[in-house]
mmCIF file with all atom_site columns, C-alpha atoms and ligand atoms in Angstrom:
data_model
loop_
_atom_site.group_PDB
_atom_site.id
_atom_site.type_symbol
_atom_site.label_atom_id
_atom_site.label_alt_id
_atom_site.label_comp_id
_atom_site.label_asym_id
_atom_site.label_entity_id
_atom_site.label_seq_id
_atom_site.pdbx_PDB_ins_code
_atom_site.Cartn_x
_atom_site.Cartn_y
_atom_site.Cartn_z
_atom_site.occupancy
_atom_site.B_iso_or_equiv
_atom_site.pdbx_formal_charge
_atom_site.auth_seq_id
_atom_site.auth_comp_id
_atom_site.auth_asym_id
_atom_site.auth_atom_id
_atom_site.pdbx_PDB_model_num
ATOM   1   C  CA  . MET A 1 1   ? -43.823 72.390 71.900 1.00 0.00 ? 382  MET A CA  1
ATOM   2   C  CA  . ARG A 1 2   ? -40.319 73.620 72.850 1.00 0.00 ? 383  ARG A CA  1
ATOM   3   C  CA  . ILE A 1 3   ? -37.536 71.110 73.955 1.00 0.00 ? 384  ILE A CA  1
ATOM   4   C  CA  . ARG A 1 4   ? -36.084 72.151 77.301 1.00 0.00 ? 385  ARG A CA  1
ATOM   5   C  CA  . THR A 1 5   ? -32.366 72.774 77.340 1.00 0.00 ? 386  THR A CA  1
ATOM   6   C  CA  . ILE A 1 6   ? -30.377 70.513 79.654 1.00 0.00 ? 387  ILE A CA  1
ATOM   7   C  CA  . THR A 1 7   ? -27.565 72.488 81.285 1.00 0.00 ? 388  THR A CA  1
ATOM   8   C  CA  . THR A 1 8   ? -25.795 70.266 83.807 1.00 0.00 ? 389  THR A CA  1
ATOM   9   C  CA  . VAL A 1 9   ? -23.725 67.076 83.414 1.00 0.00 ? 390  VAL A CA  1
ATOM   10  C  CA  . GLY A 1 10  ? -25.873 65.438 86.094 1.00 0.00 ? 391  GLY A CA  1
ATOM   11  C  CA  . ALA A 1 11  ? -28.996 66.142 84.217 1.00 0.00 ? 392  ALA A CA  1
ATOM   12  C  CA  . ILE A 1 12  ? -27.582 64.682 80.975 1.00 0.00 ? 393  ILE A CA  1
ATOM   13  C  CA  . ALA A 1 13  ? -26.504 61.520 82.800 1.00 0.00 ? 394  ALA A CA  1
ATOM   14  C  CA  . THR A 1 14  ? -29.948 61.106 84.230 1.00 0.00 ? 395  THR A CA  1
ATOM   15  C  CA  . ALA A 1 15  ? -31.462 61.589 80.789 1.00 0.00 ? 396  ALA A CA  1
ATOM   16  C  CA  . LEU A 1 16  ? -29.194 58.828 79.306 1.00 0.00 ? 397  LEU A CA  1
ATOM   17  C  CA  . MET A 1 17  ? -30.102 56.431 82.052 1.00 0.00 ? 398  MET A CA  1
ATOM   18  C  CA  . LEU A 1 18  ? -33.760 57.030 81.407 1.00 0.00 ? 399  LEU A CA  1
ATOM   19  C  CA  . GLY A 1 19  ? -32.898 55.926 77.950 1.00 0.00 ? 400  GLY A CA  1
ATOM   20  C  CA  . ALA A 1 20  ? -35.052 55.183 75.038 1.00 0.00 ? 401  ALA A CA  1
ATOM   21  C  CA  . ALA A 1 21  ? -36.639 58.566 74.309 1.00 0.00 ? 402  ALA A CA  1
ATOM   22  C  CA  . LEU A 1 22  ? -33.447 60.331 73.083 1.00 0.00 ? 403  LEU A CA  1
ATOM   23  C  CA  . PRO A 1 23  ? -32.396 57.946 70.220 1.00 0.00 ? 404  PRO A CA  1
ATOM   24  C  CA  . ALA A 1 24  ? -36.016 57.584 69.108 1.00 0.00 ? 405  ALA A CA  1
ATOM   25  C  CA  . VAL A 1 25  ? -36.113 61.269 68.366 1.00 0.00 ? 406  VAL A CA  1
ATOM   26  C  CA  . ALA A 1 26  ? -32.791 61.225 66.553 1.00 0.00 ? 407  ALA A CA  1
ATOM   27  C  CA  . ASP A 1 27  ? -33.439 58.236 64.259 1.00 0.00 ? 408  ASP A CA  1
ATOM   28  C  CA  . ALA A 1 28  ? -36.684 59.092 62.504 1.00 0.00 ? 409  ALA A CA  1
ATOM   29  C  CA  . ASP A 1 29  ? -35.846 56.899 59.481 1.00 0.00 ? 410  ASP A CA  1
ATOM   30  C  CA  . GLN A 1 30  ? -34.794 53.813 61.517 1.00 0.00 ? 411  GLN A CA  1
ATOM   31  C  CA  . SER A 1 31  ? -38.042 51.947 60.795 1.00 0.00 ? 412  SER A CA  1
ATOM   32  C  CA  . ALA A 1 32  ? -36.985 51.606 57.152 1.00 0.00 ? 413  ALA A CA  1
ATOM   33  C  CA  . THR A 1 33  ? -33.939 49.501 57.996 1.00 0.00 ? 414  THR A CA  1
ATOM   34  C  CA  . PRO A 1 34  ? -34.580 45.684 57.511 1.00 0.00 ? 415  PRO A CA  1
ATOM   35  C  CA  . THR A 1 35  ? -33.570 43.405 60.397 1.00 0.00 ? 416  THR A CA  1
ATOM   36  C  CA  . THR A 1 36  ? -30.967 40.634 59.778 1.00 0.00 ? 417  THR A CA  1
ATOM   37  C  CA  . SER A 1 37  ? -31.196 38.678 63.038 1.00 0.00 ? 418  SER A CA  1
ATOM   38  C  CA  . ASP A 1 38  ? -32.627 35.541 61.297 1.00 0.00 ? 419  ASP A CA  1
ATOM   39  C  CA  . SER A 1 39  ? -29.565 35.007 59.202 1.00 0.00 ? 420  SER A CA  1
ATOM   40  C  CA  . THR A 1 40  ? -27.236 34.871 62.255 1.00 0.00 ? 421  THR A CA  1
ATOM   41  C  CA  . THR A 1 41  ? -29.337 32.008 63.683 1.00 0.00 ? 422  THR A CA  1
ATOM   42  C  CA  . VAL A 1 42  ? -29.057 30.041 60.432 1.00 0.00 ? 423  VAL A CA  1
ATOM   43  C  CA  . ASP A 1 43  ? -25.280 30.610 60.230 1.00 0.00 ? 424  ASP A CA  1
ATOM   44  C  CA  . ARG A 1 44  ? -24.849 29.198 63.803 1.00 0.00 ? 425  ARG A CA  1
ATOM   45  C  CA  . GLU A 1 45  ? -26.827 26.033 62.847 1.00 0.00 ? 426  GLU A CA  1
ATOM   46  C  CA  . ALA A 1 46  ? -24.925 25.637 59.578 1.00 0.00 ? 427  ALA A CA  1
ATOM   47  C  CA  . ARG A 1 47  ? -21.683 25.341 61.505 1.00 0.00 ? 428  ARG A CA  1
ATOM   48  C  CA  . ALA A 1 48  ? -23.106 22.400 63.339 1.00 0.00 ? 429  ALA A CA  1
ATOM   49  C  CA  . GLY A 1 49  ? -23.431 20.786 59.883 1.00 0.00 ? 430  GLY A CA  1
ATOM   50  C  CA  . GLY A 1 50  ? -25.616 17.881 58.809 1.00 0.00 ? 431  GLY A CA  1
ATOM   51  C  CA  . VAL A 1 51  ? -29.145 16.764 58.013 1.00 0.00 ? 432  VAL A CA  1
ATOM   52  C  CA  . TRP A 1 52  ? -31.234 15.520 60.894 1.00 0.00 ? 433  TRP A CA  1
ATOM   53  C  CA  . ILE A 1 53  ? -33.882 12.973 60.033 1.00 0.00 ? 434  ILE A CA  1
ATOM   54  C  CA  . TYR A 1 54  ? -36.611 12.326 62.608 1.00 0.00 ? 435  TYR A CA  1
ATOM   55  C  CA  . GLN A 1 55  ? -38.906 9.324  63.070 1.00 0.00 ? 436  GLN A CA  1
ATOM   56  C  CA  . ALA A 1 56  ? -42.005 11.419 63.831 1.00 0.00 ? 437  ALA A CA  1
ATOM   57  C  CA  . ALA A 1 57  ? -43.397 14.755 62.739 1.00 0.00 ? 438  ALA A CA  1
ATOM   58  C  CA  . ASN A 1 58  ? -42.220 17.979 64.483 1.00 0.00 ? 439  ASN A CA  1
ATOM   59  C  CA  . TYR A 1 59  ? -38.751 16.530 65.161 1.00 0.00 ? 440  TYR A CA  1
ATOM   60  C  CA  . LYS A 1 60  ? -40.053 13.884 67.615 1.00 0.00 ? 441  LYS A CA  1
ATOM   61  C  CA  . GLN A 1 61  ? -39.024 10.324 68.569 1.00 0.00 ? 442  GLN A CA  1
ATOM   62  C  CA  . GLY A 1 62  ? -35.947 8.834  66.903 1.00 0.00 ? 443  GLY A CA  1
ATOM   63  C  CA  . LYS A 1 63  ? -33.322 11.099 65.281 1.00 0.00 ? 444  LYS A CA  1
ATOM   64  C  CA  . LYS A 1 64  ? -30.336 10.438 63.030 1.00 0.00 ? 445  LYS A CA  1
ATOM   65  C  CA  . LYS A 1 65  ? -27.784 12.912 61.626 1.00 0.00 ? 446  LYS A CA  1
ATOM   66  C  CA  . PHE A 1 66  ? -26.348 12.551 58.167 1.00 0.00 ? 447  PHE A CA  1
ATOM   67  C  CA  . THR A 1 67  ? -23.216 14.424 57.037 1.00 0.00 ? 448  THR A CA  1
ATOM   68  C  CA  . ARG A 1 68  ? -22.709 12.650 53.629 1.00 0.00 ? 449  ARG A CA  1
ATOM   69  C  CA  . ASP A 1 69  ? -24.611 10.712 50.991 1.00 0.00 ? 450  ASP A CA  1
ATOM   70  C  CA  . ASP A 1 70  ? -26.434 7.515  52.047 1.00 0.00 ? 451  ASP A CA  1
ATOM   71  C  CA  . MET A 1 71  ? -27.780 5.128  49.486 1.00 0.00 ? 452  MET A CA  1
ATOM   72  C  CA  . LYS A 1 72  ? -29.829 2.883  51.813 1.00 0.00 ? 453  LYS A CA  1
ATOM   73  C  CA  . PHE A 1 73  ? -31.646 4.065  54.989 1.00 0.00 ? 454  PHE A CA  1
ATOM   74  C  CA  . SER A 1 74  ? -32.354 0.486  56.008 1.00 0.00 ? 455  SER A CA  1
ATOM   75  C  CA  . ASN A 1 75  ? -28.726 0.139  57.043 1.00 0.00 ? 456  ASN A CA  1
ATOM   76  C  CA  . ASN A 1 76  ? -29.226 3.025  59.540 1.00 0.00 ? 457  ASN A CA  1
ATOM   77  C  CA  . LYS A 1 77  ? -30.829 3.333  62.922 1.00 0.00 ? 458  LYS A CA  1
ATOM   78  C  CA  . TYR A 1 78  ? -32.132 6.268  64.895 1.00 0.00 ? 459  TYR A CA  1
ATOM   79  C  CA  . HIS A 1 79  ? -30.615 6.963  68.337 1.00 0.00 ? 460  HIS A CA  1
ATOM   80  C  CA  . ASN A 1 80  ? -33.487 4.954  69.873 1.00 0.00 ? 461  ASN A CA  1
ATOM   81  C  CA  . GLY A 1 81  ? -32.539 1.845  67.861 1.00 0.00 ? 462  GLY A CA  1
ATOM   82  C  CA  . LYS A 1 82  ? -35.428 1.922  65.357 1.00 0.00 ? 463  LYS A CA  1
ATOM   83  C  CA  . ASN A 1 83  ? -34.607 1.331  61.649 1.00 0.00 ? 464  ASN A CA  1
ATOM   84  C  CA  . LEU A 1 84  ? -34.841 4.377  59.283 1.00 0.00 ? 465  LEU A CA  1
ATOM   85  C  CA  . HIS A 1 85  ? -36.453 2.449  56.406 1.00 0.00 ? 466  HIS A CA  1
ATOM   86  C  CA  . ASP A 1 86  ? -39.817 4.063  55.387 1.00 0.00 ? 467  ASP A CA  1
ATOM   87  C  CA  . SER A 1 87  ? -40.129 5.926  58.618 1.00 0.00 ? 468  SER A CA  1
ATOM   88  C  CA  . ALA A 1 88  ? -38.833 9.533  58.290 1.00 0.00 ? 469  ALA A CA  1
ATOM   89  C  CA  . SER A 1 89  ? -41.523 12.164 59.137 1.00 0.00 ? 470  SER A CA  1
ATOM   90  C  CA  . SER A 1 90  ? -39.582 15.382 59.631 1.00 0.00 ? 471  SER A CA  1
ATOM   91  C  CA  . ALA A 1 91  ? -36.150 16.795 58.889 1.00 0.00 ? 472  ALA A CA  1
ATOM   92  C  CA  . LYS A 1 92  ? -33.768 19.738 59.465 1.00 0.00 ? 473  LYS A CA  1
ATOM   93  C  CA  . ASN A 1 93  ? -30.959 20.729 57.122 1.00 0.00 ? 474  ASN A CA  1
ATOM   94  C  CA  . THR A 1 94  ? -28.343 22.323 59.359 1.00 0.00 ? 475  THR A CA  1
ATOM   95  C  CA  . SER A 1 95  ? -25.574 21.991 56.751 1.00 0.00 ? 476  SER A CA  1
ATOM   96  C  CA  . ARG A 1 96  ? -24.366 24.576 54.210 1.00 0.00 ? 477  ARG A CA  1
ATOM   97  C  CA  . LYS A 1 97  ? -25.415 22.350 51.289 1.00 0.00 ? 478  LYS A CA  1
ATOM   98  C  CA  . LYS A 1 98  ? -28.604 21.660 49.422 1.00 0.00 ? 479  LYS A CA  1
ATOM   99  C  CA  . VAL A 1 99  ? -29.730 18.109 49.973 1.00 0.00 ? 480  VAL A CA  1
ATOM   100 C  CA  . ARG A 1 100 ? -32.205 15.804 48.297 1.00 0.00 ? 481  ARG A CA  1
ATOM   101 C  CA  . ILE A 1 101 ? -33.969 12.981 49.961 1.00 0.00 ? 482  ILE A CA  1
ATOM   102 C  CA  . TYR A 1 102 ? -35.579 10.200 47.941 1.00 0.00 ? 483  TYR A CA  1
ATOM   103 C  CA  . SER A 1 103 ? -38.396 7.769  48.546 1.00 0.00 ? 484  SER A CA  1
ATOM   104 C  CA  . ASP A 1 104 ? -36.278 4.878  47.133 1.00 0.00 ? 485  ASP A CA  1
ATOM   105 C  CA  . THR A 1 105 ? -32.786 3.582  47.682 1.00 0.00 ? 486  THR A CA  1
ATOM   106 C  CA  . PHE A 1 106 ? -29.849 4.795  45.477 1.00 0.00 ? 487  PHE A CA  1
ATOM   107 C  CA  . HIS A 1 107 ? -31.390 8.254  44.962 1.00 0.00 ? 488  HIS A CA  1
ATOM   108 C  CA  . GLN A 1 108 ? -34.408 7.062  43.085 1.00 0.00 ? 489  GLN A CA  1
ATOM   109 C  CA  . GLY A 1 109 ? -38.159 7.505  43.334 1.00 0.00 ? 490  GLY A CA  1
ATOM   110 C  CA  . ARG A 1 110 ? -39.951 10.650 44.563 1.00 0.00 ? 491  ARG A CA  1
ATOM   111 C  CA  . ASP A 1 111 ? -37.482 13.337 45.725 1.00 0.00 ? 492  ASP A CA  1
ATOM   112 C  CA  . SER A 1 112 ? -37.617 16.598 47.747 1.00 0.00 ? 493  SER A CA  1
ATOM   113 C  CA  . LEU A 1 113 ? -35.016 19.384 48.118 1.00 0.00 ? 494  LEU A CA  1
ATOM   114 C  CA  . LEU A 1 114 ? -34.006 20.294 51.650 1.00 0.00 ? 495  LEU A CA  1
ATOM   115 C  CA  . LYS A 1 115 ? -32.454 23.834 51.629 1.00 0.00 ? 496  LYS A CA  1
ATOM   116 C  CA  . PRO A 1 116 ? -29.590 24.890 53.886 1.00 0.00 ? 497  PRO A CA  1
ATOM   117 C  CA  . GLY A 1 117 ? -30.744 26.144 57.245 1.00 0.00 ? 498  GLY A CA  1
ATOM   118 C  CA  . LYS A 1 118 ? -34.335 25.094 56.630 1.00 0.00 ? 499  LYS A CA  1
ATOM   119 C  CA  . LYS A 1 119 ? -36.609 22.883 58.775 1.00 0.00 ? 500  LYS A CA  1
ATOM   120 C  CA  . TYR A 1 120 ? -39.395 20.563 57.582 1.00 0.00 ? 501  TYR A CA  1
ATOM   121 C  CA  . PRO A 1 121 ? -41.791 19.597 60.374 1.00 0.00 ? 502  PRO A CA  1
ATOM   122 C  CA  . HIS A 1 122 ? -43.956 17.390 58.074 1.00 0.00 ? 503  HIS A CA  1
ATOM   123 C  CA  . LEU A 1 123 ? -42.452 15.392 55.215 1.00 0.00 ? 504  LEU A CA  1
ATOM   124 C  CA  . ARG A 1 124 ? -45.969 14.458 54.295 1.00 0.00 ? 505  ARG A CA  1
ATOM   125 C  CA  . ASP A 1 125 ? -46.256 17.996 52.849 1.00 0.00 ? 506  ASP A CA  1
ATOM   126 C  CA  . LEU A 1 126 ? -43.217 17.402 50.474 1.00 0.00 ? 507  LEU A CA  1
ATOM   127 C  CA  . ASN A 1 127 ? -43.004 15.296 47.336 1.00 0.00 ? 508  ASN A CA  1
ATOM   128 C  CA  . VAL A 1 128 ? -41.031 12.582 49.056 1.00 0.00 ? 509  VAL A CA  1
ATOM   129 C  CA  . GLY A 1 129 ? -44.036 11.919 51.454 1.00 0.00 ? 510  GLY A CA  1
ATOM   130 C  CA  . ASN A 1 130 ? -44.326 10.591 54.983 1.00 0.00 ? 511  ASN A CA  1
ATOM   131 C  CA  . ASP A 1 131 ? -42.759 7.299  56.069 1.00 0.00 ? 512  ASP A CA  1
ATOM   132 C  CA  . ALA A 1 132 ? -41.107 6.924  52.702 1.00 0.00 ? 513  ALA A CA  1
ATOM   133 C  CA  . ALA A 1 133 ? -37.545 8.244  52.608 1.00 0.00 ? 514  ALA A CA  1
ATOM   134 C  CA  . ASP A 1 134 ? -34.796 5.678  51.805 1.00 0.00 ? 515  ASP A CA  1
ATOM   135 C  CA  . SER A 1 135 ? -31.709 7.623  50.629 1.00 0.00 ? 516  SER A CA  1
ATOM   136 C  CA  . ILE A 1 136 ? -30.086 11.096 50.816 1.00 0.00 ? 517  ILE A CA  1
ATOM   137 C  CA  . ASP A 1 137 ? -27.883 13.058 48.435 1.00 0.00 ? 518  ASP A CA  1
ATOM   138 C  CA  . PHE A 1 138 ? -25.717 16.008 49.398 1.00 0.00 ? 519  PHE A CA  1
ATOM   139 C  CA  . LEU A 1 139 ? -25.554 18.250 46.314 1.00 0.00 ? 520  LEU A CA  1
HETATM 140 CA CA1 . LIG B 2 .   ? -42.523 8.280  60.872 1.00 0.00 ? 1361 LIG B CA1 1
HETATM 141 CA CA1 . LIG B 2 .   ? -39.021 4.063  50.686 1.00 0.00 ? 1362 LIG B CA1 1
#
């Protein structure tokens, strides 16, 4: 098939407005380029900074943000007034740091690593376990 020659400015403008067909022909190798859109989302969350601990799975019910080490969750309350002791069920690490949470106070017991920019909808799937966390360590 032969590509028709476009001869007038008006016809070129019309073709550009119609859009997508022209660049698709030009960039035959574009499909090999990996997308990086996920990393910009993580960067934006990292600037907010901190680790969110949630009372229920899937980031539900009470929530509490930590920005530094805490040795004893029983001294902390969620925004709804409930105590954090042995109650955490999900978490998000929106900080730039790796963080460990522990099943016991003073960074002892079972521990799990929360990576920067990662979300954990079910702490029951991690080593620390559900309704167990009692301290947090920013690494
Ligand atoms: Ca819980
Ligand atoms: Ca505990």
